[in-house]
PDB file of N, CA and C in Angstrom:
ATOM      1  N   MET A 670       6.881  10.240   6.530  1.00  0.00           N
ATOM      2  CA  MET A 670       5.904   9.927   7.456  1.00  0.00           C
ATOM      3  C   MET A 670       4.816   9.191   6.866  1.00  0.00           C
ATOM      4  N   VAL A 671       4.313   8.398   7.734  1.00  0.00           N
ATOM      5  CA  VAL A 671       3.309   7.285   7.505  1.00  0.00           C
ATOM      6  C   VAL A 671       1.897   7.608   8.409  1.00  0.00           C
ATOM      7  N   GLU A 672       0.839   8.002   7.825  1.00  0.00           N
ATOM      8  CA  GLU A 672      -0.247   8.069   8.589  1.00  0.00           C
ATOM      9  C   GLU A 672      -1.251   6.967   8.569  1.00  0.00           C
ATOM     10  N   VAL A 673      -1.821   6.203   9.385  1.00  0.00           N
ATOM     11  CA  VAL A 673      -2.860   5.181   9.381  1.00  0.00           C
ATOM     12  C   VAL A 673      -4.182   5.707  10.032  1.00  0.00           C
ATOM     13  N   THR A 674      -5.156   5.852   9.496  1.00  0.00           N
ATOM     14  CA  THR A 674      -6.395   6.109  10.091  1.00  0.00           C
ATOM     15  C   THR A 674      -7.033   5.225  11.196  1.00  0.00           C
ATOM     16  N   ALA A 675      -7.828   5.421  11.923  1.00  0.00           N
ATOM     17  CA  ALA A 675      -8.604   4.641  12.871  1.00  0.00           C
ATOM     18  C   ALA A 675      -9.268   3.716  12.106  1.00  0.00           C
ATOM     19  N   SER A 676      -9.919   3.935  10.968  1.00  0.00           N
ATOM     20  CA  SER A 676     -10.698   2.773  10.335  1.00  0.00           C
ATOM     21  C   SER A 676      -9.810   1.802   9.756  1.00  0.00           C
ATOM     22  N   ALA A 677      -8.392   2.295   9.073  1.00  0.00           N
ATOM     23  CA  ALA A 677      -7.583   1.226   8.737  1.00  0.00           C
ATOM     24  C   ALA A 677      -7.017   0.409   9.816  1.00  0.00           C
ATOM     25  N   THR A 678      -6.741   1.138  11.031  1.00  0.00           N
ATOM     26  CA  THR A 678      -6.246   0.408  12.022  1.00  0.00           C
ATOM     27  C   THR A 678      -7.307  -0.745  12.668  1.00  0.00           C
ATOM     28  N   SER A 679      -8.393  -0.341  12.671  1.00  0.00           N
ATOM     29  CA  SER A 679      -9.547  -1.238  12.942  1.00  0.00           C
ATOM     30  C   SER A 679      -9.455  -2.314  12.183  1.00  0.00           C
ATOM     31  N   GLN A 680      -9.322  -2.372  10.838  1.00  0.00           N
ATOM     32  CA  GLN A 680      -9.338  -3.219   9.968  1.00  0.00           C
ATOM     33  C   GLN A 680      -8.071  -4.218  10.010  1.00  0.00           C
ATOM     34  N   ILE A 681      -7.122  -3.566  10.168  1.00  0.00           N
ATOM     35  CA  ILE A 681      -5.863  -4.530  10.504  1.00  0.00           C
ATOM     36  C   ILE A 681      -5.843  -5.120  11.632  1.00  0.00           C
ATOM     37  N   THR A 682      -6.398  -4.754  12.790  1.00  0.00           N
ATOM     38  CA  THR A 682      -6.413  -5.276  13.940  1.00  0.00           C
ATOM     39  C   THR A 682      -7.425  -6.391  13.888  1.00  0.00           C
ATOM     40  N   GLU A 683      -8.305  -6.485  13.246  1.00  0.00           N
ATOM     41  CA  GLU A 683      -9.412  -7.514  12.961  1.00  0.00           C
ATOM     42  C   GLU A 683      -8.698  -8.667  12.195  1.00  0.00           C
ATOM     43  N   TYR A 684      -7.913  -8.135  11.163  1.00  0.00           N
ATOM     44  CA  TYR A 684      -7.261  -9.183  10.200  1.00  0.00           C
ATOM     45  C   TYR A 684      -6.279 -10.043  11.060  1.00  0.00           C
ATOM     46  N   PHE A 685      -5.398  -9.377  12.013  1.00  0.00           N
ATOM     47  CA  PHE A 685      -4.513 -10.148  12.768  1.00  0.00           C
ATOM     48  C   PHE A 685      -5.030 -10.793  14.023  1.00  0.00           C
ATOM     49  N   LYS A 686      -6.586 -10.628  14.490  1.00  0.00           N
ATOM     50  CA  LYS A 686      -7.030 -11.356  15.530  1.00  0.00           C
ATOM     51  C   LYS A 686      -6.517 -12.556  15.805  1.00  0.00           C
ATOM     52  N   ASP A 687      -6.550 -13.514  14.906  1.00  0.00           N
ATOM     53  CA  ASP A 687      -6.233 -14.800  15.011  1.00  0.00           C
ATOM     54  C   ASP A 687      -5.042 -15.257  14.284  1.00  0.00           C
ATOM     55  N   LYS A 688      -4.116 -14.279  14.025  1.00  0.00           N
ATOM     56  CA  LYS A 688      -2.716 -14.382  13.261  1.00  0.00           C
ATOM     57  C   LYS A 688      -1.662 -13.727  13.959  1.00  0.00           C
ATOM     58  N   GLU A 689      -0.533 -14.326  13.727  1.00  0.00           N
ATOM     59  CA  GLU A 689       0.625 -13.624  14.323  1.00  0.00           C
ATOM     60  C   GLU A 689       0.971 -12.461  13.529  1.00  0.00           C
ATOM     61  N   ILE A 690       1.221 -11.375  14.266  1.00  0.00           N
ATOM     62  CA  ILE A 690       1.341 -10.120  13.842  1.00  0.00           C
ATOM     63  C   ILE A 690       2.623  -9.912  12.999  1.00  0.00           C
ATOM     64  N   ALA A 691       2.841  -9.441  11.821  1.00  0.00           N
ATOM     65  CA  ALA A 691       3.744  -9.322  11.065  1.00  0.00           C
ATOM     66  C   ALA A 691       3.945  -7.940  10.437  1.00  0.00           C
ATOM     67  N   PRO A 692       5.231  -7.523   9.959  1.00  0.00           N
ATOM     68  CA  PRO A 692       5.276  -6.229   9.523  1.00  0.00           C
ATOM     69  C   PRO A 692       4.366  -6.076   8.352  1.00  0.00           C
ATOM     70  N   ILE A 693       4.104  -4.749   7.943  1.00  0.00           N
ATOM     71  CA  ILE A 693       3.467  -4.596   6.711  1.00  0.00           C
ATOM     72  C   ILE A 693       3.968  -3.711   5.962  1.00  0.00           C
ATOM     73  N   ARG A 694       4.309  -4.238   4.553  1.00  0.00           N
ATOM     74  CA  ARG A 694       5.167  -3.455   3.738  1.00  0.00           C
ATOM     75  C   ARG A 694       4.206  -2.649   2.897  1.00  0.00           C
ATOM     76  N   ILE A 695       4.637  -1.100   2.764  1.00  0.00           N
ATOM     77  CA  ILE A 695       3.855  -0.405   1.679  1.00  0.00           C
ATOM     78  C   ILE A 695       4.891  -0.296   0.635  1.00  0.00           C
ATOM     79  N   PHE A 696       4.390  -0.537  -0.483  1.00  0.00           N
ATOM     80  CA  PHE A 696       5.239  -0.630  -1.650  1.00  0.00           C
ATOM     81  C   PHE A 696       4.716  -0.116  -3.101  1.00  0.00           C
ATOM     82  N   LEU A 697       5.584   0.290  -4.180  1.00  0.00           N
ATOM     83  CA  LEU A 697       5.023   0.412  -5.374  1.00  0.00           C
ATOM     84  C   LEU A 697       4.609  -0.744  -5.990  1.00  0.00           C
ATOM     85  N   ASN A 698       3.409  -0.823  -6.459  1.00  0.00           N
ATOM     86  CA  ASN A 698       2.697  -1.972  -7.345  1.00  0.00           C
ATOM     87  C   ASN A 698       2.695  -1.306  -8.676  1.00  0.00           C
ATOM     88  N   GLU A 699       3.582  -1.734  -9.547  1.00  0.00           N
ATOM     89  CA  GLU A 699       3.754  -1.400 -10.829  1.00  0.00           C
ATOM     90  C   GLU A 699       2.855  -1.949 -12.024  1.00  0.00           C
ATOM     91  N   GLY A 700       2.231  -3.026 -11.644  1.00  0.00           N
ATOM     92  CA  GLY A 700       1.290  -3.603 -12.645  1.00  0.00           C
ATOM     93  C   GLY A 700      -0.210  -3.491 -12.686  1.00  0.00           C
ATOM     94  N   GLY A 701      -0.875  -4.055 -13.343  1.00  0.00           N
ATOM     95  CA  GLY A 701      -2.246  -3.863 -13.421  1.00  0.00           C
ATOM     96  C   GLY A 701      -2.925  -2.799 -14.440  1.00  0.00           C
ATOM     97  N   CYS A 702      -4.429  -3.085 -14.671  1.00  0.00           N
ATOM     98  CA  CYS A 702      -4.765  -2.350 -15.486  1.00  0.00           C
ATOM     99  C   CYS A 702      -5.217  -0.803 -15.108  1.00  0.00           C
ATOM    100  N   GLY A 703      -4.856  -0.693 -13.980  1.00  0.00           N
ATOM    101  CA  GLY A 703      -5.257   0.702 -13.310  1.00  0.00           C
ATOM    102  C   GLY A 703      -3.835   1.612 -13.434  1.00  0.00           C
ATOM    103  N   GLY A 704      -2.822   0.922 -13.892  1.00  0.00           N
ATOM    104  CA  GLY A 704      -1.443   1.749 -13.904  1.00  0.00           C
ATOM    105  C   GLY A 704      -0.715   1.587 -12.398  1.00  0.00           C
ATOM    106  N   PRO A 705       0.406   2.326 -12.215  1.00  0.00           N
ATOM    107  CA  PRO A 705       0.975   2.102 -10.788  1.00  0.00           C
ATOM    108  C   PRO A 705       0.239   2.682  -9.668  1.00  0.00           C
ATOM    109  N   SER A 706       0.452   1.937  -8.649  1.00  0.00           N
ATOM    110  CA  SER A 706      -0.297   2.393  -7.395  1.00  0.00           C
ATOM    111  C   SER A 706       0.724   2.083  -6.291  1.00  0.00           C
ATOM    112  N   ILE A 707       0.088   2.329  -4.925  1.00  0.00           N
ATOM    113  CA  ILE A 707       0.911   1.942  -3.681  1.00  0.00           C
ATOM    114  C   ILE A 707       0.048   0.866  -3.274  1.00  0.00           C
ATOM    115  N   ALA A 708       0.677  -0.094  -2.633  1.00  0.00           N
ATOM    116  CA  ALA A 708      -0.129  -1.246  -2.119  1.00  0.00           C
ATOM    117  C   ALA A 708       0.462  -1.745  -0.781  1.00  0.00           C
ATOM    118  N   MET A 709      -0.175  -2.554  -0.072  1.00  0.00           N
ATOM    119  CA  MET A 709       0.384  -3.132   1.117  1.00  0.00           C
ATOM    120  C   MET A 709       0.424  -4.659   0.935  1.00  0.00           C
ATOM    121  N   ALA A 710       1.388  -5.245   1.622  1.00  0.00           N
ATOM    122  CA  ALA A 710       1.734  -6.783   1.849  1.00  0.00           C
ATOM    123  C   ALA A 710       2.305  -7.032   3.155  1.00  0.00           C
ATOM    124  N   LEU A 711       2.171  -8.325   3.487  1.00  0.00           N
ATOM    125  CA  LEU A 711       3.052  -8.837   4.915  1.00  0.00           C
ATOM    126  C   LEU A 711       4.255  -9.067   4.154  1.00  0.00           C
ATOM    127  N   ASP A 712       5.398  -8.695   4.868  1.00  0.00           N
ATOM    128  CA  ASP A 712       6.939  -8.889   4.621  1.00  0.00           C
ATOM    129  C   ASP A 712       7.876  -8.786   5.789  1.00  0.00           C
ATOM    130  N   GLU A 713       8.867  -9.192   5.541  1.00  0.00           N
ATOM    131  CA  GLU A 713      10.238  -8.926   6.562  1.00  0.00           C
ATOM    132  C   GLU A 713      10.887  -7.666   6.315  1.00  0.00           C
ATOM    133  N   GLN A 714      11.252  -6.984   7.506  1.00  0.00           N
ATOM    134  CA  GLN A 714      11.973  -5.744   7.525  1.00  0.00           C
ATOM    135  C   GLN A 714      13.279  -6.118   6.915  1.00  0.00           C
ATOM    136  N   LYS A 715      13.986  -4.879   5.974  1.00  0.00           N
ATOM    137  CA  LYS A 715      15.173  -4.983   5.416  1.00  0.00           C
ATOM    138  C   LYS A 715      15.829  -3.824   5.988  1.00  0.00           C
ATOM    139  N   THR A 716      17.406  -4.092   5.846  1.00  0.00           N
ATOM    140  CA  THR A 716      18.178  -2.810   6.269  1.00  0.00           C
ATOM    141  C   THR A 716      17.824  -1.402   5.371  1.00  0.00           C
ATOM    142  N   THR A 717      17.178  -1.582   4.173  1.00  0.00           N
ATOM    143  CA  THR A 717      16.800  -0.444   3.364  1.00  0.00           C
ATOM    144  C   THR A 717      15.576   0.064   3.659  1.00  0.00           C
ATOM    145  N   ASP A 718      15.064  -0.326   4.745  1.00  0.00           N
ATOM    146  CA  ASP A 718      13.720   0.225   4.980  1.00  0.00           C
ATOM    147  C   ASP A 718      13.594   1.348   6.098  1.00  0.00           C
ATOM    148  N   ASP A 719      12.670   2.112   5.906  1.00  0.00           N
ATOM    149  CA  ASP A 719      12.091   2.834   6.984  1.00  0.00           C
ATOM    150  C   ASP A 719      10.985   2.133   7.773  1.00  0.00           C
ATOM    151  N   VAL A 720      11.322   2.476   9.126  1.00  0.00           N
ATOM    152  CA  VAL A 720      10.231   1.706   9.933  1.00  0.00           C
ATOM    153  C   VAL A 720       9.139   2.633  10.783  1.00  0.00           C
ATOM    154  N   PHE A 721       8.171   2.263  10.740  1.00  0.00           N
ATOM    155  CA  PHE A 721       7.049   3.271  11.399  1.00  0.00           C
ATOM    156  C   PHE A 721       6.249   2.221  12.365  1.00  0.00           C
ATOM    157  N   GLU A 722       6.236   2.526  13.609  1.00  0.00           N
ATOM    158  CA  GLU A 722       5.455   1.880  14.629  1.00  0.00           C
ATOM    159  C   GLU A 722       4.108   2.649  15.091  1.00  0.00           C
ATOM    160  N   ILE A 723       3.094   1.995  14.665  1.00  0.00           N
ATOM    161  CA  ILE A 723       1.921   2.779  14.680  1.00  0.00           C
ATOM    162  C   ILE A 723       0.800   1.900  15.357  1.00  0.00           C
ATOM    163  N   ASP A 724       0.436   2.245  16.484  1.00  0.00           N
ATOM    164  CA  ASP A 724      -0.859   1.546  17.104  1.00  0.00           C
ATOM    165  C   ASP A 724      -0.537   0.083  17.131  1.00  0.00           C
ATOM    166  N   GLY A 725       0.828  -0.164  17.467  1.00  0.00           N
ATOM    167  CA  GLY A 725       1.017  -1.757  17.812  1.00  0.00           C
ATOM    168  C   GLY A 725       1.472  -2.595  16.554  1.00  0.00           C
ATOM    169  N   PHE A 726       1.549  -1.733  15.300  1.00  0.00           N
ATOM    170  CA  PHE A 726       1.678  -2.487  14.160  1.00  0.00           C
ATOM    171  C   PHE A 726       2.892  -1.776  13.481  1.00  0.00           C
ATOM    172  N   THR A 727       3.953  -2.697  12.856  1.00  0.00           N
ATOM    173  CA  THR A 727       4.934  -2.184  12.217  1.00  0.00           C
ATOM    174  C   THR A 727       4.747  -1.993  10.624  1.00  0.00           C
ATOM    175  N   TYR A 728       5.003  -0.818  10.111  1.00  0.00           N
ATOM    176  CA  TYR A 728       4.768  -0.586   8.659  1.00  0.00           C
ATOM    177  C   TYR A 728       6.260  -0.284   8.435  1.00  0.00           C
ATOM    178  N   ILE A 729       6.540  -1.106   7.124  1.00  0.00           N
ATOM    179  CA  ILE A 729       8.037  -0.713   6.439  1.00  0.00           C
ATOM    180  C   ILE A 729       7.845  -0.222   5.170  1.00  0.00           C
ATOM    181  N   VAL A 730       8.668   0.717   4.597  1.00  0.00           N
ATOM    182  CA  VAL A 730       8.750   1.304   3.394  1.00  0.00           C
ATOM    183  C   VAL A 730      10.302   1.463   3.027  1.00  0.00           C
ATOM    184  N   ASP A 731      10.331   1.065   1.806  1.00  0.00           N
ATOM    185  CA  ASP A 731      11.722   1.145   1.346  1.00  0.00           C
ATOM    186  C   ASP A 731      12.243   2.689   1.254  1.00  0.00           C
ATOM    187  N   LYS A 732      13.350   2.989   1.877  1.00  0.00           N
ATOM    188  CA  LYS A 732      13.744   4.449   2.094  1.00  0.00           C
ATOM    189  C   LYS A 732      13.692   5.088   0.834  1.00  0.00           C
ATOM    190  N   GLN A 733      14.221   4.701  -0.266  1.00  0.00           N
ATOM    191  CA  GLN A 733      14.201   5.433  -1.614  1.00  0.00           C
ATOM    192  C   GLN A 733      12.698   5.724  -2.005  1.00  0.00           C
ATOM    193  N   PHE A 734      12.015   4.549  -1.974  1.00  0.00           N
ATOM    194  CA  PHE A 734      10.501   4.973  -2.335  1.00  0.00           C
ATOM    195  C   PHE A 734       9.814   5.874  -1.329  1.00  0.00           C
ATOM    196  N   MET A 735      10.269   5.885  -0.100  1.00  0.00           N
ATOM    197  CA  MET A 735       9.792   6.811   0.741  1.00  0.00           C
ATOM    198  C   MET A 735      10.113   8.288   0.572  1.00  0.00           C
ATOM    199  N   GLU A 736      11.068   8.472   0.228  1.00  0.00           N
ATOM    200  CA  GLU A 736      11.673   9.851  -0.169  1.00  0.00           C
ATOM    201  C   GLU A 736      10.841  10.481  -1.360  1.00  0.00           C
ATOM    202  N   LYS A 737      10.432   9.777  -2.308  1.00  0.00           N
ATOM    203  CA  LYS A 737       9.561  10.050  -3.311  1.00  0.00           C
ATOM    204  C   LYS A 737       8.090  10.232  -2.765  1.00  0.00           C
ATOM    205  N   ALA A 738       7.725   9.243  -2.128  1.00  0.00           N
ATOM    206  CA  ALA A 738       6.345   9.136  -1.803  1.00  0.00           C
ATOM    207  C   ALA A 738       5.577  10.067  -0.666  1.00  0.00           C
ATOM    208  N   LYS A 739       6.571  10.301   0.181  1.00  0.00           N
ATOM    209  CA  LYS A 739       6.066  10.871   1.629  1.00  0.00           C
ATOM    210  C   LYS A 739       5.335  12.169   1.296  1.00  0.00           C
ATOM    211  N   PRO A 740       4.272  12.515   2.132  1.00  0.00           N
ATOM    212  CA  PRO A 740       3.772  11.526   3.138  1.00  0.00           C
ATOM    213  C   PRO A 740       2.646  10.463   2.580  1.00  0.00           C
ATOM    214  N   ILE A 741       2.711   9.440   3.372  1.00  0.00           N
ATOM    215  CA  ILE A 741       1.765   8.208   2.841  1.00  0.00           C
ATOM    216  C   ILE A 741       0.700   8.236   3.810  1.00  0.00           C
ATOM    217  N   LYS A 742      -0.434   7.944   3.356  1.00  0.00           N
ATOM    218  CA  LYS A 742      -1.593   7.803   4.253  1.00  0.00           C
ATOM    219  C   LYS A 742      -2.334   6.709   4.007  1.00  0.00           C
ATOM    220  N   VAL A 743      -2.636   5.744   4.932  1.00  0.00           N
ATOM    221  CA  VAL A 743      -3.377   4.409   4.941  1.00  0.00           C
ATOM    222  C   VAL A 743      -4.965   4.617   5.376  1.00  0.00           C
ATOM    223  N   ASP A 744      -5.776   4.421   4.721  1.00  0.00           N
ATOM    224  CA  ASP A 744      -7.246   4.482   5.131  1.00  0.00           C
ATOM    225  C   ASP A 744      -8.032   3.339   4.845  1.00  0.00           C
ATOM    226  N   PHE A 745      -9.137   3.192   5.239  1.00  0.00           N
ATOM    227  CA  PHE A 745     -10.037   1.961   5.032  1.00  0.00           C
ATOM    228  C   PHE A 745     -11.344   2.727   4.644  1.00  0.00           C
ATOM    229  N   LEU A 746     -11.891   2.350   3.572  1.00  0.00           N
ATOM    230  CA  LEU A 746     -13.120   3.027   3.124  1.00  0.00           C
ATOM    231  C   LEU A 746     -13.995   1.716   2.907  1.00  0.00           C
ATOM    232  N   VAL A 747     -15.225   2.067   2.444  1.00  0.00           N
ATOM    233  CA  VAL A 747     -16.508   0.813   2.119  1.00  0.00           C
ATOM    234  C   VAL A 747     -15.745  -0.193   1.249  1.00  0.00           C
ATOM    235  N   ASN A 748     -14.914   0.130   0.128  1.00  0.00           N
ATOM    236  CA  ASN A 748     -14.495  -0.827  -0.876  1.00  0.00           C
ATOM    237  C   ASN A 748     -13.117  -1.335  -0.554  1.00  0.00           C
ATOM    238  N   GLY A 749     -12.591  -0.984   0.706  1.00  0.00           N
ATOM    239  CA  GLY A 749     -11.212  -1.489   1.120  1.00  0.00           C
ATOM    240  C   GLY A 749     -10.224  -0.582   1.334  1.00  0.00           C
ATOM    241  N   PHE A 750      -9.041  -0.978   1.363  1.00  0.00           N
ATOM    242  CA  PHE A 750      -7.899   0.087   1.709  1.00  0.00           C
ATOM    243  C   PHE A 750      -7.666   1.161   0.794  1.00  0.00           C
ATOM    244  N   LYS A 751      -7.562   2.200   0.948  1.00  0.00           N
ATOM    245  CA  LYS A 751      -6.995   3.306   0.162  1.00  0.00           C
ATOM    246  C   LYS A 751      -5.589   3.924   0.528  1.00  0.00           C
ATOM    247  N   LEU A 752      -4.553   3.799  -0.229  1.00  0.00           N
ATOM    248  CA  LEU A 752      -3.179   4.344   0.220  1.00  0.00           C
ATOM    249  C   LEU A 752      -3.015   5.778  -0.824  1.00  0.00           C
ATOM    250  N   ASP A 753      -2.632   6.735  -0.081  1.00  0.00           N
ATOM    251  CA  ASP A 753      -2.371   8.040  -0.906  1.00  0.00           C
ATOM    252  C   ASP A 753      -0.899   8.463  -0.479  1.00  0.00           C
ATOM    253  N   CYS A 754      -0.187   9.000  -1.529  1.00  0.00           N
ATOM    254  CA  CYS A 754       0.931   9.532  -1.322  1.00  0.00           C
ATOM    255  C   CYS A 754       1.100  10.711  -2.172  1.00  0.00           C
ATOM    256  N   ALA A 755       2.547  11.439  -2.207  1.00  0.00           N
ATOM    257  CA  ALA A 755       2.797  12.503  -2.816  1.00  0.00           C
ATOM    258  C   ALA A 755       2.904  12.143  -4.425  1.00  0.00           C
ATOM    259  N   ILE A 756       3.176  10.976  -4.871  1.00  0.00           N
ATOM    260  CA  ILE A 756       3.516  10.539  -6.231  1.00  0.00           C
ATOM    261  C   ILE A 756       2.029  10.672  -6.868  1.00  0.00           C
ATOM    262  N   LYS A 757       1.995  11.396  -8.107  1.00  0.00           N
ATOM    263  CA  LYS A 757       0.826  11.287  -8.939  1.00  0.00           C
ATOM    264  C   LYS A 757       0.921  10.117  -9.906  1.00  0.00           C
ATOM    265  N   PHE A 758       0.194   9.246  -9.982  1.00  0.00           N
ATOM    266  CA  PHE A 758       0.298   8.166 -11.014  1.00  0.00           C
ATOM    267  C   PHE A 758      -0.502   8.433 -12.243  1.00  0.00           C
ATOM    268  N   SER A 759      -0.125   7.828 -13.368  1.00  0.00           N
ATOM    269  CA  SER A 759      -1.033   7.820 -14.445  1.00  0.00           C
ATOM    270  C   SER A 759      -2.128   6.982 -14.164  1.00  0.00           C
ATOM    271  N   SER A 760      -3.245   7.174 -14.955  1.00  0.00           N
ATOM    272  CA  SER A 760      -4.373   6.453 -14.707  1.00  0.00           C
ATOM    273  C   SER A 760      -4.347   4.976 -15.438  1.00  0.00           C
ATOM    274  N   GLY A 761      -3.334   4.535 -15.948  1.00  0.00           N
ATOM    275  CA  GLY A 761      -3.192   3.216 -16.750  1.00  0.00           C
ATOM    276  C   GLY A 761      -4.011   3.157 -17.877  1.00  0.00           C
ATOM    277  N   CYS A 762      -4.652   1.909 -18.212  1.00  0.00           N
ATOM    278  CA  CYS A 762      -5.368   1.574 -19.488  1.00  0.00           C
ATOM    279  C   CYS A 762      -6.640   2.261 -19.297  1.00  0.00           C
ATOM    280  N   SER A 763      -7.279   2.488 -20.617  1.00  0.00           N
ATOM    281  CA  SER A 763      -8.648   2.736 -20.525  1.00  0.00           C
ATOM    282  C   SER A 763      -9.735   1.676 -20.394  1.00  0.00           C
ATOM    283  N   SER A 764      -9.138   0.373 -20.621  1.00  0.00           N
ATOM    284  CA  SER A 764     -10.214  -0.584 -20.447  1.00  0.00           C
ATOM    285  C   SER A 764      -9.272  -1.887 -19.891  1.00  0.00           C
ATOM    286  N   CYS A 765      -9.989  -2.900 -19.461  1.00  0.00           N
ATOM    287  CA  CYS A 765      -9.135  -4.096 -18.985  1.00  0.00           C
ATOM    288  C   CYS A 765      -9.488  -5.389 -19.674  1.00  0.00           C
ATOM    289  N   GLY A 766      -8.630  -6.071 -19.966  1.00  0.00           N
ATOM    290  CA  GLY A 766      -8.970  -7.524 -20.518  1.00  0.00           C
ATOM    291  C   GLY A 766      -9.669  -7.539 -22.068  1.00  0.00           C
ATOM    292  N   THR A 767     -10.002  -6.458 -22.572  1.00  0.00           N
ATOM    293  CA  THR A 767     -10.777  -6.534 -24.032  1.00  0.00           C
ATOM    294  C   THR A 767      -9.503  -6.635 -24.961  1.00  0.00           C
ATOM    295  N   ALA A 768      -9.891  -7.083 -26.149  1.00  0.00           N
ATOM    296  CA  ALA A 768      -9.227  -7.344 -27.319  1.00  0.00           C
ATOM    297  C   ALA A 768      -8.365  -5.911 -27.715  1.00  0.00           C
ATOM    298  N   GLY A 769      -7.310  -6.112 -27.666  1.00  0.00           N
ATOM    299  CA  GLY A 769      -6.551  -4.832 -28.144  1.00  0.00           C
ATOM    300  C   GLY A 769      -6.041  -3.821 -26.916  1.00  0.00           C
ATOM    301  N   SER A 770      -6.639  -4.060 -25.828  1.00  0.00           N
ATOM    302  CA  SER A 770      -6.160  -3.085 -24.573  1.00  0.00           C
ATOM    303  C   SER A 770      -4.841  -3.564 -24.183  1.00  0.00           C
ATOM    304  N   CYS A 771      -4.267  -2.526 -23.424  1.00  0.00           N
ATOM    305  CA  CYS A 771      -2.961  -2.959 -23.051  1.00  0.00           C
ATOM    306  C   CYS A 771      -2.849  -4.045 -21.732  1.00  0.00           C
ATOM    307  N   CYS A 772      -4.044  -4.383 -21.405  1.00  0.00           N
ATOM    308  CA  CYS A 772      -4.315  -5.263 -20.194  1.00  0.00           C
ATOM    309  C   CYS A 772      -4.985  -6.622 -20.627  1.00  0.00           C
ATOM    310  N   SER A 773      -4.878  -6.723 -22.041  1.00  0.00           N
ATOM    311  CA  SER A 773      -5.484  -8.110 -22.578  1.00  0.00           C
ATOM    312  C   SER A 773      -4.832  -9.147 -22.322  1.00  0.00           C
ATOM    313  N   ASP A 774      -5.208 -10.494 -22.266  1.00  0.00           N
ATOM    314  CA  ASP A 774      -4.615 -11.702 -22.157  1.00  0.00           C
ATOM    315  C   ASP A 774      -3.692 -12.079 -23.119  1.00  0.00           C
TER     316      ASP A 774
END
């Protein structure tokens, strides 16, 4: 199951106001200093996806990932989109980009 809050739908509607509407993929983003997280990106639907039609938008999630992550909630807060799911992710590195950190250049 995917839940999209009214505030998230409002922001997505605003984004697509002058663009062609495309499916929105919810996926596991494994990189970055913050450790793994779930993210969203525009993408094409695949046969391995679960599809959710919500408020005029199509959300797609890989079926195997969905089994582990459900339920997924998409919200929009002051700082941007916030995606929550049943998976508990590690916190990643203690610092970003400093000498010796796991996220340094």
